[in-house]
PDB file of C-alpha atoms in Angstrom:
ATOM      1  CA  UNK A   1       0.000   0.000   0.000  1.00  0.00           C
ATOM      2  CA  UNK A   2       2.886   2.021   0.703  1.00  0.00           C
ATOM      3  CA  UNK A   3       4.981   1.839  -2.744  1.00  0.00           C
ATOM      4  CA  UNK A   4       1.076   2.222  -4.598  1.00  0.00           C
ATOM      5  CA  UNK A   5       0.651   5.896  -1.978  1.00  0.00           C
ATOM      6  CA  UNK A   6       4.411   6.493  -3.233  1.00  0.00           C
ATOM      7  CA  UNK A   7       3.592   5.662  -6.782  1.00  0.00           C
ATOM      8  CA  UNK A   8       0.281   7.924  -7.167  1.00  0.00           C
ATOM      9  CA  UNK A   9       2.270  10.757  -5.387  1.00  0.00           C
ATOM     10  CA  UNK A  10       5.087  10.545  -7.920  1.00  0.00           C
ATOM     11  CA  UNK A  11       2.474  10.892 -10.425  1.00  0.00           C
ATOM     12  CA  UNK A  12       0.257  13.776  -9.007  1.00  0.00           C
ATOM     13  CA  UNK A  13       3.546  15.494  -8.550  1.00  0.00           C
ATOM     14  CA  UNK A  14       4.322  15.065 -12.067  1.00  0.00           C
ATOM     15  CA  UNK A  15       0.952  16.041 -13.203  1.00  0.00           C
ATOM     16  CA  UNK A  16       1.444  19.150 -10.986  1.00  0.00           C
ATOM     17  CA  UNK A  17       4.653  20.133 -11.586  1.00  0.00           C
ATOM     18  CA  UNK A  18       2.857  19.589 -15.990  1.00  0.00           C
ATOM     19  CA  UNK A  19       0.025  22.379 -14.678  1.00  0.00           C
ATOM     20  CA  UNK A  20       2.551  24.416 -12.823  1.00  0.00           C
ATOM     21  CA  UNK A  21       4.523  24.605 -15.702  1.00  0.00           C
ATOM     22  CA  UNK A  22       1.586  25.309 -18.366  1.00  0.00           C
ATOM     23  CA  UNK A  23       0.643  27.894 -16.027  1.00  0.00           C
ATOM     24  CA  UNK A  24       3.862  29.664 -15.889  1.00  0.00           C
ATOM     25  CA  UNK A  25       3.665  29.682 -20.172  1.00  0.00           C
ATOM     26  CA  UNK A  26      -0.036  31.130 -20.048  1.00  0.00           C
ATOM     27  CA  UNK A  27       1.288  33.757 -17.770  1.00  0.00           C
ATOM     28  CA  UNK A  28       4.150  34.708 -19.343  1.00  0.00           C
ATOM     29  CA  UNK A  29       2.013  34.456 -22.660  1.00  0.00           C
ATOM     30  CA  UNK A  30      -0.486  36.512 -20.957  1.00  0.00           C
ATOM     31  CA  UNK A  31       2.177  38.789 -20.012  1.00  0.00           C
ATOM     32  CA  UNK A  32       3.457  39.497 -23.321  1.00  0.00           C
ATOM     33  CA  UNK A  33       0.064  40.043 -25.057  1.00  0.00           C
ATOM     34  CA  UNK A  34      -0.342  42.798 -22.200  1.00  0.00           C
ATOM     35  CA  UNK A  35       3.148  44.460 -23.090  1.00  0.00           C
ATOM     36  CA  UNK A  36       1.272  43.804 -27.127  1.00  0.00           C
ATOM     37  CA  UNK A  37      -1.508  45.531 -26.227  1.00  0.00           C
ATOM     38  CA  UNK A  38      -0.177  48.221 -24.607  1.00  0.00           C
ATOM     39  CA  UNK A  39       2.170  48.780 -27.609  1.00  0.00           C
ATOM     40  CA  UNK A  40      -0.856  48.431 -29.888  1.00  0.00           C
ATOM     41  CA  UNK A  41      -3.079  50.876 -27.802  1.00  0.00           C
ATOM     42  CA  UNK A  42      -1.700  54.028 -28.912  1.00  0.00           C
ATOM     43  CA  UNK A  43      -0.823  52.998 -32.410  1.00  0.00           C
ATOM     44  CA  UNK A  44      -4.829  52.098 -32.775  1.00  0.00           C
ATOM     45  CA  UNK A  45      -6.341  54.941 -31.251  1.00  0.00           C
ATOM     46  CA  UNK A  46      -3.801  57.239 -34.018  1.00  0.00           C
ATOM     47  CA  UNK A  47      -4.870  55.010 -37.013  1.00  0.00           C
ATOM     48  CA  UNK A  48      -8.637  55.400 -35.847  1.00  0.00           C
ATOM     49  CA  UNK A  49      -8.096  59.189 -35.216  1.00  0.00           C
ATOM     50  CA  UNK A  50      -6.586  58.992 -39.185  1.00  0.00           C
ATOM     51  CA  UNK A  51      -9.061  56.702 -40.312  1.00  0.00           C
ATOM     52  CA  UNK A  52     -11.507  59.603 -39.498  1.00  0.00           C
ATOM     53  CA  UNK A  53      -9.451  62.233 -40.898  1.00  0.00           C
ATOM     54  CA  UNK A  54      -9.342  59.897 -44.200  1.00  0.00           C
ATOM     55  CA  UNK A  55     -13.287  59.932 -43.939  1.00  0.00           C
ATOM     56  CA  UNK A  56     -13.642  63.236 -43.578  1.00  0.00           C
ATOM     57  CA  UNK A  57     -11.641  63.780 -46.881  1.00  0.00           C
ATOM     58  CA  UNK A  58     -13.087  61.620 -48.612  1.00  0.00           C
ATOM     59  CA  UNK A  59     -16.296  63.343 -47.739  1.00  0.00           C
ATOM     60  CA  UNK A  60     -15.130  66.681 -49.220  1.00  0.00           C
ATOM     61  CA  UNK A  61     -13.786  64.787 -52.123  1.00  0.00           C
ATOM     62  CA  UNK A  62     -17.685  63.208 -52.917  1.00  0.00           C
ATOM     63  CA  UNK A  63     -18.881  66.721 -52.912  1.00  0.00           C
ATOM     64  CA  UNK A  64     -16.398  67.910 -55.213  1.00  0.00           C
ATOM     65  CA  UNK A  65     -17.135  65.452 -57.493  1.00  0.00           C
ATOM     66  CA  UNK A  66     -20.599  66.300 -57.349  1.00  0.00           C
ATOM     67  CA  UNK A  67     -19.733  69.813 -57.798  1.00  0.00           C
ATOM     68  CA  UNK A  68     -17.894  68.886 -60.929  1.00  0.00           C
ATOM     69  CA  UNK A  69     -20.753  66.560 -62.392  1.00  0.00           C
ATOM     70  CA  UNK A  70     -23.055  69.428 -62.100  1.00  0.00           C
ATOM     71  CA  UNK A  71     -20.121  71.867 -63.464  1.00  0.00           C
ATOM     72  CA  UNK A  72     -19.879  69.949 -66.547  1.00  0.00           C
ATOM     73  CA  UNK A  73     -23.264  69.193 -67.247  1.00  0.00           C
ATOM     74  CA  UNK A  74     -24.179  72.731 -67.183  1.00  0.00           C
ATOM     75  CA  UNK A  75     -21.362  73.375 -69.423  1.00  0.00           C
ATOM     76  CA  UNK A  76     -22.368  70.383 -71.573  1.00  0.00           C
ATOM     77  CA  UNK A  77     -26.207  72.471 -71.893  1.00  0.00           C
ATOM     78  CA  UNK A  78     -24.556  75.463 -72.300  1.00  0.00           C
ATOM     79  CA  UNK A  79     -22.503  74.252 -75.446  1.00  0.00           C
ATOM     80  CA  UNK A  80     -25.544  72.421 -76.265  1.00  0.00           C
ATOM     81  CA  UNK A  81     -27.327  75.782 -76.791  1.00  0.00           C
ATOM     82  CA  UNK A  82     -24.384  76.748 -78.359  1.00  0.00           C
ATOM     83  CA  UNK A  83     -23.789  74.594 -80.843  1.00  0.00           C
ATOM     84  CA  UNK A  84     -27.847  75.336 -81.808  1.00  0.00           C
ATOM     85  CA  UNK A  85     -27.636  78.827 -82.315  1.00  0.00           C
ATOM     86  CA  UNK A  86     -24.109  78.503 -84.332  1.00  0.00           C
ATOM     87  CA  UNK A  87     -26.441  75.632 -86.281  1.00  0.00           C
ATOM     88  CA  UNK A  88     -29.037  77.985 -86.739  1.00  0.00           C
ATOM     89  CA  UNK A  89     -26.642  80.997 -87.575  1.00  0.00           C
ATOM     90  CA  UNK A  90     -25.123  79.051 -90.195  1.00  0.00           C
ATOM     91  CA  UNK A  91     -28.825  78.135 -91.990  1.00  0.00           C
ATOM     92  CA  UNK A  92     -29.431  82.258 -92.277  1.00  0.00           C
ATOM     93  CA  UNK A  93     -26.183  82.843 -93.179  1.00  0.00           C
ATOM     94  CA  UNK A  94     -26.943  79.946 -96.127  1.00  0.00           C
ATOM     95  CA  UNK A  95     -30.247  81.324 -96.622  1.00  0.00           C
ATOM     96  CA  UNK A  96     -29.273  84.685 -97.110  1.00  0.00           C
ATOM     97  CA  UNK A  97     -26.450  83.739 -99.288  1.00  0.00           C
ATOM     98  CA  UNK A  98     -29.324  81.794-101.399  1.00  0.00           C
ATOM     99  CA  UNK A  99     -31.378  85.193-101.463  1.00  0.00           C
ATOM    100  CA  UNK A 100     -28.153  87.406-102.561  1.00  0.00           C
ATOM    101  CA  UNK A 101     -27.858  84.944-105.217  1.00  0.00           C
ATOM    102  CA  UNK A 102     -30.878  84.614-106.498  1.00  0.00           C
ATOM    103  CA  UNK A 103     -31.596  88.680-106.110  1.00  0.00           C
ATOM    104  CA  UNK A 104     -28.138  88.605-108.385  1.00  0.00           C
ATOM    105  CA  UNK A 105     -30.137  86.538-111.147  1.00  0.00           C
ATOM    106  CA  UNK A 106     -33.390  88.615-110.880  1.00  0.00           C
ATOM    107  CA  UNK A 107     -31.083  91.879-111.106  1.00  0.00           C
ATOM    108  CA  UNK A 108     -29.015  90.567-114.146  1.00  0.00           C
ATOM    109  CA  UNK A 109     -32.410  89.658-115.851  1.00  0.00           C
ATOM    110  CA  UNK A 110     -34.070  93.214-114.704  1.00  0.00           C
ATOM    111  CA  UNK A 111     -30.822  94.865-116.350  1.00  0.00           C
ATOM    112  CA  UNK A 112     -31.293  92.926-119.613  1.00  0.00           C
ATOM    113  CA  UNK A 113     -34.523  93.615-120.008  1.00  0.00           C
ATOM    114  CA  UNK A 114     -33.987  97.097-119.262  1.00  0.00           C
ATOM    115  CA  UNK A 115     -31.403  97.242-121.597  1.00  0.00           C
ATOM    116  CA  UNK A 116     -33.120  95.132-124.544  1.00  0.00           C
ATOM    117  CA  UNK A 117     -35.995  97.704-123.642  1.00  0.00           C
ATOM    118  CA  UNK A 118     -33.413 100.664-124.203  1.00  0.00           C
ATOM    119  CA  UNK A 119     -32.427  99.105-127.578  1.00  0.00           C
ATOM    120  CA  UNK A 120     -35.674  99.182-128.733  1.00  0.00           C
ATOM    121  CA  UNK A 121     -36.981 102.631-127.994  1.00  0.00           C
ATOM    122  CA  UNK A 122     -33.520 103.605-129.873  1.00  0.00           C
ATOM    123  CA  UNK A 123     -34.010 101.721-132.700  1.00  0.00           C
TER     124      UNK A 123
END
């Protein structure tokens, strides 16, 4: 009975001294994800104060855009309305050429007559 008391203390000793052991890793493990953490901490709380800088910006820079969307389509109308009067400037200009032309012929043909008219009271 003695050597088996002997025997299970070796054992319970050795599973003991196992746990002791495992402890002392978890707290040093422990200990160095503190030190980690307390590293990390500061480094965090500046990328989250950045990260909201970065959103800010980025909220100026979706208005800007918006500004220049609505920039360039009122330019885009504007040259639009443009282009139509420079279209419609260029069919007067064309029809007015078309008149001169044809007021050109009618004068020419005026003038003849008037001449052939001339001729014949001289004659």
């Amino acid at each position: 009975l003695g050597t088996r008391r002997r025997a299970a203390a070796v054992v319970v000793g050795a599973v003991l001294g196992t746990i002791q052991m495992r402890a002392l890793a978890m707290r040093l493990a422990l200990a160095r994800w503190a030190d980690a953490a307390s590293f990390l901490e500061p480094a965090l709380r500046s990328s989250a104060v950045h990260l909201a800088q970065l959103h800010a910006q980025f909220g100026v820079l979706q208005l800007g855009i918006v500004a220049a969307r609505e920039t360039e389509q009122a330019a885009r109308a504007e040259l639009e309305e443009q282009h139509a009067v420079a279209l419609a400037a260029r069919q007067l200009v064309a029809q007015g050429e078309r008149y001169m032309r044809q007021s050109e012929g009618e004068r020419a043909a005026l003038a003849n007559e008037l001449c052939e008219s001339e001729l014949c009271a001289a004659a």
